[in-house]
mmCIF file of C-alpha atoms in Angstrom:
data_model
loop_
_atom_site.group_PDB
_atom_site.id
_atom_site.type_symbol
_atom_site.label_atom_id
_atom_site.label_comp_id
_atom_site.label_asym_id
_atom_site.label_seq_id
_atom_site.Cartn_x
_atom_site.Cartn_y
_atom_site.Cartn_z
ATOM 1 C CA UNK A 23 6.817 -20.650 2.347
ATOM 2 C CA UNK A 24 6.508 -17.205 3.564
ATOM 3 C CA UNK A 25 3.472 -16.214 5.743
ATOM 4 C CA UNK A 26 2.702 -12.772 6.798
ATOM 5 C CA UNK A 27 0.170 -9.906 6.912
ATOM 6 C CA UNK A 28 -0.346 -6.836 4.812
ATOM 7 C CA UNK A 29 -2.129 -3.788 5.860
ATOM 8 C CA UNK A 30 -4.478 -2.213 3.158
ATOM 9 C CA UNK A 31 -5.544 1.302 3.090
ATOM 10 C CA UNK A 32 -6.882 3.880 0.694
ATOM 11 C CA UNK A 33 -3.902 5.209 -1.245
ATOM 12 C CA UNK A 34 -5.279 8.627 -1.445
ATOM 13 C CA UNK A 35 -6.603 9.446 2.010
ATOM 14 C CA UNK A 36 -5.050 6.705 4.184
ATOM 15 C CA UNK A 37 -8.532 5.142 5.345
ATOM 16 C CA UNK A 38 -7.787 1.676 6.701
ATOM 17 C CA UNK A 39 -9.345 -0.967 4.506
ATOM 18 C CA UNK A 40 -8.319 -4.069 6.636
ATOM 19 C CA UNK A 41 -5.726 -6.746 6.307
ATOM 20 C CA UNK A 42 -4.586 -9.483 3.960
ATOM 21 C CA UNK A 43 -3.157 -12.593 5.746
ATOM 22 C CA UNK A 44 -1.153 -14.472 3.166
ATOM 23 C CA UNK A 45 1.221 -17.398 2.211
ATOM 24 C CA UNK A 46 3.018 -17.911 -0.995
ATOM 25 C CA UNK A 47 5.470 -20.338 -2.502
ATOM 26 C CA UNK A 48 7.129 -21.280 -5.838
ATOM 27 C CA UNK A 49 6.197 -24.638 -7.303
ATOM 28 C CA UNK A 50 6.765 -26.724 -10.406
ATOM 29 C CA UNK A 51 4.407 -24.687 -12.596
ATOM 30 C CA UNK A 52 5.310 -21.245 -11.164
ATOM 31 C CA UNK A 53 4.135 -19.557 -8.108
ATOM 32 C CA UNK A 54 0.947 -19.607 -5.839
ATOM 33 C CA UNK A 55 -0.353 -17.106 -3.523
ATOM 34 C CA UNK A 56 -3.270 -17.650 -1.138
ATOM 35 C CA UNK A 57 -4.770 -15.092 1.413
ATOM 36 C CA UNK A 58 -7.768 -14.318 3.411
ATOM 37 C CA UNK A 59 -8.854 -10.657 3.765
ATOM 38 C CA UNK A 60 -10.368 -9.054 7.007
ATOM 39 C CA UNK A 61 -12.011 -5.816 7.708
ATOM 40 C CA UNK A 62 -10.253 -3.355 10.129
ATOM 41 C CA UNK A 63 -12.292 -4.941 12.963
ATOM 42 C CA UNK A 64 -11.051 -8.474 12.059
ATOM 43 C CA UNK A 65 -14.372 -9.545 10.240
ATOM 44 C CA UNK A 66 -13.684 -11.834 7.214
ATOM 45 C CA UNK A 67 -14.283 -10.138 3.922
ATOM 46 C CA UNK A 68 -12.989 -12.483 1.200
ATOM 47 C CA UNK A 69 -10.061 -14.487 -0.120
ATOM 48 C CA UNK A 70 -7.404 -14.573 -2.867
ATOM 49 C CA UNK A 71 -6.022 -17.561 -4.671
ATOM 50 C CA UNK A 72 -3.722 -16.904 -7.651
ATOM 51 C CA UNK A 73 -1.398 -19.225 -9.472
ATOM 52 C CA UNK A 74 0.990 -18.051 -12.120
ATOM 53 C CA UNK A 75 3.173 -19.991 -14.497
ATOM 54 C CA UNK A 76 7.021 -19.289 -14.875
ATOM 55 C CA UNK A 77 6.238 -16.439 -17.328
ATOM 56 C CA UNK A 78 3.707 -14.717 -14.945
ATOM 57 C CA UNK A 79 0.683 -15.819 -16.897
ATOM 58 C CA UNK A 80 -2.298 -16.505 -14.632
ATOM 59 C CA UNK A 81 -2.996 -20.325 -14.587
ATOM 60 C CA UNK A 82 -5.796 -19.813 -12.050
ATOM 61 C CA UNK A 83 -7.291 -16.862 -10.272
ATOM 62 C CA UNK A 84 -10.166 -16.969 -7.711
ATOM 63 C CA UNK A 85 -11.221 -13.831 -5.874
ATOM 64 C CA UNK A 86 -13.953 -13.541 -3.220
ATOM 65 C CA UNK A 87 -15.247 -10.072 -1.879
ATOM 66 C CA UNK A 88 -18.496 -8.826 -0.518
ATOM 67 C CA UNK A 89 -20.295 -12.011 -1.783
ATOM 68 C CA UNK A 90 -18.923 -11.526 -5.242
ATOM 69 C CA UNK A 91 -16.737 -14.111 -7.016
ATOM 70 C CA UNK A 92 -14.370 -13.949 -9.967
ATOM 71 C CA UNK A 93 -12.646 -16.960 -11.568
ATOM 72 C CA UNK A 94 -10.153 -16.428 -14.280
ATOM 73 C CA UNK A 95 -7.144 -17.533 -16.264
ATOM 74 C CA UNK A 96 -5.033 -16.934 -19.307
ATOM 75 C CA UNK A 97 -7.080 -17.920 -22.314
ATOM 76 C CA UNK A 98 -7.102 -15.931 -25.513
ATOM 77 C CA UNK A 99 -5.634 -13.141 -23.545
ATOM 78 C CA UNK A 100 -7.361 -13.422 -20.100
ATOM 79 C CA UNK A 101 -10.804 -14.814 -19.499
ATOM 80 C CA UNK A 102 -12.906 -14.589 -16.455
ATOM 81 C CA UNK A 103 -16.385 -15.426 -14.939
ATOM 82 C CA UNK A 104 -17.863 -12.988 -12.371
ATOM 83 C CA UNK A 105 -20.771 -14.157 -10.200
ATOM 84 C CA UNK A 106 -23.096 -12.030 -8.150
ATOM 85 C CA UNK A 107 -23.613 -12.519 -4.288
ATOM 86 C CA UNK A 108 -26.927 -14.436 -4.876
ATOM 87 C CA UNK A 109 -25.296 -16.830 -7.255
ATOM 88 C CA UNK A 110 -28.170 -16.326 -9.935
ATOM 89 C CA UNK A 111 -26.019 -14.465 -12.469
ATOM 90 C CA UNK A 112 -22.673 -15.280 -13.909
ATOM 91 C CA UNK A 113 -21.119 -13.188 -16.699
ATOM 92 C CA UNK A 114 -17.984 -14.214 -18.743
ATOM 93 C CA UNK A 115 -15.552 -11.633 -19.902
ATOM 94 C CA UNK A 116 -12.399 -11.576 -22.009
ATOM 95 C CA UNK A 117 -9.777 -9.194 -22.773
ATOM 96 C CA UNK A 118 -6.563 -8.994 -24.984
ATOM 97 C CA UNK A 119 -4.647 -8.535 -21.882
ATOM 98 C CA UNK A 120 -1.406 -10.246 -20.147
ATOM 99 C CA UNK A 121 -2.787 -10.526 -16.749
ATOM 100 C CA UNK A 122 -5.024 -9.323 -13.935
ATOM 101 C CA UNK A 123 -4.543 -6.645 -11.345
ATOM 102 C CA UNK A 124 -6.374 -5.416 -8.255
ATOM 103 C CA UNK A 125 -6.080 -4.582 -4.477
ATOM 104 C CA UNK A 126 -4.126 -7.716 -3.449
ATOM 105 C CA UNK A 127 -0.314 -7.337 -3.345
ATOM 106 C CA UNK A 128 -0.249 -10.753 -5.128
ATOM 107 C CA UNK A 129 -1.044 -8.926 -8.376
ATOM 108 C CA UNK A 130 2.023 -6.719 -8.110
ATOM 109 C CA UNK A 131 4.337 -9.781 -7.667
ATOM 110 C CA UNK A 132 2.592 -11.532 -10.497
ATOM 111 C CA UNK A 133 3.012 -8.431 -12.768
ATOM 112 C CA UNK A 134 6.696 -8.281 -12.338
ATOM 113 C CA UNK A 135 6.899 -11.844 -13.757
ATOM 114 C CA UNK A 136 5.345 -10.618 -16.914
ATOM 115 C CA UNK A 137 8.274 -8.119 -17.558
ATOM 116 C CA UNK A 138 11.165 -9.050 -19.673
ATOM 117 C CA UNK A 139 14.376 -9.323 -17.517
ATOM 118 C CA UNK A 140 17.105 -6.779 -17.682
ATOM 119 C CA UNK A 141 18.641 -5.523 -20.005
ATOM 120 C CA UNK A 142 15.151 -5.272 -21.706
ATOM 121 C CA UNK A 143 14.032 -1.767 -22.779
ATOM 122 C CA UNK A 144 12.599 0.263 -19.956
ATOM 123 C CA UNK A 145 9.666 1.095 -19.379
ATOM 124 C CA UNK A 146 7.652 -1.914 -20.434
ATOM 125 C CA UNK A 147 4.008 -1.501 -21.204
ATOM 126 C CA UNK A 148 1.443 -4.033 -19.983
ATOM 127 C CA UNK A 149 -2.264 -4.357 -20.490
ATOM 128 C CA UNK A 150 -4.061 -5.645 -17.470
ATOM 129 C CA UNK A 151 -7.671 -6.401 -16.363
ATOM 130 C CA UNK A 152 -8.224 -4.634 -12.997
ATOM 131 C CA UNK A 153 -10.713 -6.221 -10.600
ATOM 132 C CA UNK A 154 -11.997 -3.272 -8.411
ATOM 133 C CA UNK A 155 -13.214 -3.917 -4.842
ATOM 134 C CA UNK A 156 -15.680 -4.284 -3.390
ATOM 135 C CA UNK A 157 -17.783 -5.725 -6.332
ATOM 136 C CA UNK A 158 -14.803 -7.051 -8.392
ATOM 137 C CA UNK A 159 -15.803 -4.984 -11.413
ATOM 138 C CA UNK A 160 -13.473 -5.533 -14.297
ATOM 139 C CA UNK A 161 -11.809 -2.758 -16.211
ATOM 140 C CA UNK A 162 -8.903 -2.935 -18.810
ATOM 141 C CA UNK A 163 -6.010 -0.578 -18.336
ATOM 142 C CA UNK A 164 -2.524 0.084 -19.582
ATOM 143 C CA UNK A 165 0.480 0.532 -17.309
ATOM 144 C CA UNK A 166 4.191 1.205 -17.904
ATOM 145 C CA UNK A 167 6.648 -0.394 -15.489
ATOM 146 C CA UNK A 168 10.121 0.891 -15.074
ATOM 147 C CA UNK A 169 12.698 -0.888 -13.061
ATOM 148 C CA UNK A 170 14.447 1.834 -11.141
ATOM 149 C CA UNK A 171 17.076 -0.034 -9.316
ATOM 150 C CA UNK A 172 17.968 -2.280 -6.277
ATOM 151 C CA UNK A 173 18.741 -1.732 -2.704
ATOM 152 C CA UNK A 174 19.038 -3.669 0.564
ATOM 153 C CA UNK A 175 16.487 -3.561 3.379
ATOM 154 C CA UNK A 176 17.004 -4.655 7.022
ATOM 155 C CA UNK A 177 14.252 -6.891 8.328
ATOM 156 C CA UNK A 178 13.682 -9.242 11.344
ATOM 157 C CA UNK A 179 14.292 -12.177 8.826
ATOM 158 C CA UNK A 180 17.624 -10.691 7.681
ATOM 159 C CA UNK A 181 18.744 -8.475 4.857
ATOM 160 C CA UNK A 182 16.261 -8.304 1.846
ATOM 161 C CA UNK A 183 17.295 -7.612 -1.670
ATOM 162 C CA UNK A 184 14.711 -5.168 -2.878
ATOM 163 C CA UNK A 185 13.833 -4.388 -6.522
ATOM 164 C CA UNK A 186 12.239 -0.904 -7.083
ATOM 165 C CA UNK A 187 9.787 0.008 -9.809
ATOM 166 C CA UNK A 188 7.978 3.007 -10.989
ATOM 167 C CA UNK A 189 4.493 2.111 -12.311
ATOM 168 C CA UNK A 190 2.666 4.668 -14.529
ATOM 169 C CA UNK A 191 -1.012 4.611 -15.421
ATOM 170 C CA UNK A 192 -0.956 5.401 -19.173
ATOM 171 C CA UNK A 193 -4.597 6.656 -19.185
ATOM 172 C CA UNK A 194 -4.151 9.155 -16.362
ATOM 173 C CA UNK A 195 -0.474 9.853 -16.091
ATOM 174 C CA UNK A 196 -0.370 8.988 -12.360
ATOM 175 C CA UNK A 197 2.872 7.464 -11.247
ATOM 176 C CA UNK A 198 3.674 5.558 -8.071
ATOM 177 C CA UNK A 199 6.597 3.459 -6.793
ATOM 178 C CA UNK A 200 6.479 -0.197 -5.931
ATOM 179 C CA UNK A 201 9.227 -2.027 -3.863
ATOM 180 C CA UNK A 202 9.316 -5.790 -3.980
ATOM 181 C CA UNK A 203 11.750 -8.374 -2.477
ATOM 182 C CA UNK A 204 11.429 -11.796 -4.093
ATOM 183 C CA UNK A 205 7.834 -12.759 -3.966
ATOM 184 C CA UNK A 206 6.813 -10.221 -1.107
ATOM 185 C CA UNK A 207 5.729 -6.637 -1.562
ATOM 186 C CA UNK A 208 7.471 -4.362 1.000
ATOM 187 C CA UNK A 209 5.604 -1.218 0.084
ATOM 188 C CA UNK A 210 3.287 0.028 -2.621
ATOM 189 C CA UNK A 211 0.322 2.539 -2.716
ATOM 190 C CA UNK A 212 -2.259 1.374 -0.225
ATOM 191 C CA UNK A 213 0.003 -1.616 0.948
ATOM 192 C CA UNK A 214 2.327 -2.060 3.869
ATOM 193 C CA UNK A 215 3.960 -5.271 4.909
ATOM 194 C CA UNK A 216 3.352 -5.675 8.671
ATOM 195 C CA UNK A 217 4.451 -9.136 9.446
ATOM 196 C CA UNK A 218 6.704 -11.718 7.722
ATOM 197 C CA UNK A 219 7.682 -15.084 9.383
ATOM 198 C CA UNK A 220 10.336 -16.217 6.957
ATOM 199 C CA UNK A 221 12.464 -14.588 4.102
ATOM 200 C CA UNK A 222 10.802 -14.076 0.706
ATOM 201 C CA UNK A 223 11.314 -16.746 -1.925
ATOM 202 C CA UNK A 224 13.704 -15.709 -4.755
ATOM 203 C CA UNK A 225 11.719 -15.692 -8.147
ATOM 204 C CA UNK A 226 14.752 -14.928 -10.303
ATOM 205 C CA UNK A 227 14.899 -16.980 -13.438
#
Protein backbone atom coordinates (compact mmCIF):
# COMPACT_ATOMS: atom_id res chain seq x y z
CA UNK A 1 0.00 0.00 0.00
CA UNK A 2 1.96 3.06 -1.19
CA UNK A 3 1.97 6.05 1.12
CA UNK A 4 3.44 9.38 0.21
CA UNK A 5 3.09 13.08 -0.29
CA UNK A 6 2.30 15.23 -3.30
CA UNK A 7 3.04 18.96 -3.39
CA UNK A 8 0.33 20.98 -5.13
CA UNK A 9 0.83 24.33 -6.78
CA UNK A 10 -0.87 26.65 -9.23
CA UNK A 11 -0.04 25.21 -12.68
CA UNK A 12 0.21 28.69 -14.20
CA UNK A 13 2.23 30.79 -11.76
CA UNK A 14 3.69 28.13 -9.44
CA UNK A 15 2.08 29.48 -6.26
CA UNK A 16 2.25 26.74 -3.59
CA UNK A 17 -1.20 25.42 -2.67
CA UNK A 18 -0.14 22.88 -0.06
CA UNK A 19 0.37 19.14 0.21
CA UNK A 20 -1.69 15.98 -0.19
CA UNK A 21 -0.69 13.11 2.14
CA UNK A 22 -2.03 9.93 0.58
CA UNK A 23 -2.26 6.18 0.60
CA UNK A 24 -3.77 3.92 -2.05
CA UNK A 25 -4.30 0.24 -2.76
CA UNK A 26 -6.11 -2.09 -5.16
CA UNK A 27 -8.88 -4.24 -3.75
CA UNK A 28 -11.48 -6.80 -4.73
CA UNK A 29 -13.76 -4.16 -6.29
CA UNK A 30 -11.09 -1.96 -7.88
CA UNK A 31 -8.89 0.72 -6.30
CA UNK A 32 -9.16 3.06 -3.32
CA UNK A 33 -7.32 6.30 -2.57
CA UNK A 34 -7.52 8.30 0.65
CA UNK A 35 -5.72 11.51 1.52
CA UNK A 36 -5.68 14.54 3.77
CA UNK A 37 -4.76 17.93 2.39
CA UNK A 38 -2.85 20.71 4.12
CA UNK A 39 -2.05 24.34 3.39
CA UNK A 40 1.59 25.40 2.84
CA UNK A 41 1.87 26.13 6.58
CA UNK A 42 0.59 22.64 7.47
CA UNK A 43 -2.95 23.66 8.43
CA UNK A 44 -5.50 20.94 7.54
CA UNK A 45 -7.65 21.96 4.58
CA UNK A 46 -9.66 18.89 3.62
CA UNK A 47 -9.68 15.26 2.57
CA UNK A 48 -10.15 12.93 -0.39
CA UNK A 49 -11.72 9.47 -0.41
CA UNK A 50 -12.18 7.85 -3.82
CA UNK A 51 -13.02 4.27 -4.73
CA UNK A 52 -13.28 3.14 -8.34
CA UNK A 53 -14.23 -0.22 -9.82
CA UNK A 54 -12.02 -2.25 -12.16
CA UNK A 55 -13.28 -0.21 -15.13
CA UNK A 56 -12.45 3.12 -13.51
CA UNK A 57 -16.02 4.10 -12.65
CA UNK A 58 -16.43 5.98 -9.35
CA UNK A 59 -18.06 3.66 -6.82
CA UNK A 60 -17.73 6.22 -4.02
CA UNK A 61 -16.34 9.75 -3.83
CA UNK A 62 -16.19 12.01 -0.79
CA UNK A 63 -14.35 15.33 -0.91
CA UNK A 64 -13.97 17.97 1.80
CA UNK A 65 -12.47 21.43 1.21
CA UNK A 66 -12.99 24.82 2.85
CA UNK A 67 -15.99 23.44 4.72
CA UNK A 68 -17.66 22.26 1.50
CA UNK A 69 -18.46 18.59 0.92
CA UNK A 70 -19.21 16.55 -2.19
CA UNK A 71 -20.35 12.95 -2.24
CA UNK A 72 -20.70 11.22 -5.58
CA UNK A 73 -20.83 7.96 -7.51
CA UNK A 74 -21.52 6.50 -10.93
CA UNK A 75 -25.31 6.58 -11.33
CA UNK A 76 -26.99 7.43 -14.65
CA UNK A 77 -23.65 8.91 -15.66
CA UNK A 78 -22.32 10.45 -12.45
CA UNK A 79 -24.42 11.85 -9.62
CA UNK A 80 -23.29 13.96 -6.68
CA UNK A 81 -24.56 15.91 -3.68
CA UNK A 82 -22.77 19.15 -2.74
CA UNK A 83 -23.25 20.64 0.73
CA UNK A 84 -22.32 24.12 1.96
CA UNK A 85 -20.10 24.82 5.00
CA UNK A 86 -23.09 25.53 7.24
CA UNK A 87 -24.74 22.25 6.30
CA UNK A 88 -28.03 24.01 5.62
CA UNK A 89 -28.18 23.41 1.87
CA UNK A 90 -27.47 20.25 -0.12
CA UNK A 91 -27.86 20.27 -3.89
CA UNK A 92 -27.88 17.19 -6.08
CA UNK A 93 -26.37 17.17 -9.55
CA UNK A 94 -26.14 14.70 -12.40
CA UNK A 95 -24.26 14.63 -15.70
CA UNK A 96 -23.87 12.15 -18.52
CA UNK A 97 -20.19 11.86 -17.75
CA UNK A 98 -17.81 8.96 -17.19
CA UNK A 99 -16.12 10.14 -14.02
CA UNK A 100 -14.93 13.02 -11.85
CA UNK A 101 -11.80 15.14 -11.95
CA UNK A 102 -10.29 17.84 -9.77
CA UNK A 103 -7.17 18.99 -7.95
CA UNK A 104 -6.29 15.63 -6.39
CA UNK A 105 -3.84 13.41 -8.32
CA UNK A 106 -6.23 10.54 -7.52
CA UNK A 107 -8.46 11.71 -10.35
CA UNK A 108 -5.66 11.38 -12.90
CA UNK A 109 -5.06 7.76 -11.93
CA UNK A 110 -8.80 7.04 -11.98
CA UNK A 111 -9.19 8.63 -15.41
CA UNK A 112 -6.52 6.38 -16.92
CA UNK A 113 -8.62 3.39 -15.83
CA UNK A 114 -11.49 4.70 -17.98
CA UNK A 115 -9.33 4.48 -21.10
CA UNK A 116 -9.53 1.48 -23.37
CA UNK A 117 -6.21 -0.42 -23.19
CA UNK A 118 -3.87 -0.41 -26.21
CA UNK A 119 -4.18 -0.96 -29.11
CA UNK A 120 -7.29 1.22 -28.73
CA UNK A 121 -7.58 4.28 -30.99
CA UNK A 122 -5.74 7.32 -29.71
CA UNK A 123 -6.68 9.95 -28.61
CA UNK A 124 -9.64 8.86 -26.51
CA UNK A 125 -12.36 11.33 -25.59
CA UNK A 126 -13.78 11.49 -22.06
CA UNK A 127 -16.50 13.61 -20.46
CA UNK A 128 -15.77 14.38 -16.81
CA UNK A 129 -17.24 16.48 -14.00
CA UNK A 130 -14.55 18.76 -12.57
CA UNK A 131 -14.89 19.77 -8.92
CA UNK A 132 -13.04 23.06 -8.61
CA UNK A 133 -11.32 24.12 -5.39
CA UNK A 134 -11.82 25.67 -2.97
CA UNK A 135 -15.64 25.42 -3.04
CA UNK A 136 -15.85 22.17 -5.07
CA UNK A 137 -18.01 23.79 -7.73
CA UNK A 138 -18.96 21.25 -10.44
CA UNK A 139 -18.35 21.83 -14.15
CA UNK A 140 -18.68 19.34 -17.00
CA UNK A 141 -15.78 19.26 -19.43
CA UNK A 142 -14.46 17.17 -22.31
CA UNK A 143 -10.89 15.93 -22.52
CA UNK A 144 -8.88 13.87 -25.00
CA UNK A 145 -6.24 11.52 -23.57
CA UNK A 146 -3.42 10.30 -25.78
CA UNK A 147 -0.97 7.66 -24.60
CA UNK A 148 2.40 8.87 -25.84
CA UNK A 149 4.68 6.07 -24.66
CA UNK A 150 6.48 4.52 -21.72
CA UNK A 151 9.87 4.95 -20.09
CA UNK A 152 11.72 4.08 -16.89
CA UNK A 153 12.32 6.39 -13.95
CA UNK A 154 14.91 5.88 -11.23
CA UNK A 155 13.47 6.31 -7.72
CA UNK A 156 14.47 5.52 -4.14
CA UNK A 157 12.09 2.56 -4.25
CA UNK A 158 13.61 1.20 -7.48
CA UNK A 159 13.04 1.60 -11.20
CA UNK A 160 9.50 2.70 -12.01
CA UNK A 161 7.71 1.91 -15.25
CA UNK A 162 6.14 5.20 -16.32
CA UNK A 163 3.28 5.67 -18.77
CA UNK A 164 3.13 9.08 -20.43
CA UNK A 165 -0.02 10.83 -21.61
CA UNK A 166 -0.93 14.05 -23.34
CA UNK A 167 -4.21 15.53 -22.12
CA UNK A 168 -6.13 18.05 -24.23
CA UNK A 169 -8.96 20.28 -23.07
CA UNK A 170 -11.38 20.10 -25.99
CA UNK A 171 -12.97 23.45 -25.12
CA UNK A 172 -9.82 25.57 -24.84
CA UNK A 173 -7.34 23.49 -26.84
CA UNK A 174 -4.89 23.59 -23.92
CA UNK A 175 -2.58 20.55 -23.70
CA UNK A 176 -0.40 19.20 -20.92
CA UNK A 177 1.60 16.04 -20.11
CA UNK A 178 0.81 13.57 -17.33
CA UNK A 179 3.28 10.91 -16.12
CA UNK A 180 1.92 7.96 -14.11
CA UNK A 181 3.64 4.90 -12.64
CA UNK A 182 1.08 2.26 -11.64
CA UNK A 183 -1.28 4.04 -9.25
CA UNK A 184 1.01 6.98 -8.45
CA UNK A 185 1.32 10.26 -10.38
CA UNK A 186 4.97 11.21 -10.86
CA UNK A 187 4.29 14.60 -12.41
CA UNK A 188 1.41 16.60 -13.90
CA UNK A 189 0.49 20.29 -14.08
CA UNK A 190 0.31 21.53 -10.51
CA UNK A 191 1.43 18.17 -9.06
CA UNK A 192 4.82 16.84 -7.96
CA UNK A 193 5.46 13.58 -6.12
CA UNK A 194 7.67 14.50 -3.15
CA UNK A 195 7.68 11.32 -1.03
CA UNK A 196 6.87 7.63 -1.66
CA UNK A 197 7.56 4.91 0.88
CA UNK A 198 6.95 1.81 -1.28
CA UNK A 199 6.71 1.13 -5.02
CA UNK A 200 3.39 1.86 -6.75
CA UNK A 201 0.84 -0.87 -7.31
CA UNK A 202 0.41 -2.15 -10.83
CA UNK A 203 -3.11 -1.56 -12.13
CA UNK A 204 -2.58 -3.40 -15.39
CA UNK A 205 -5.50 -5.56 -16.38
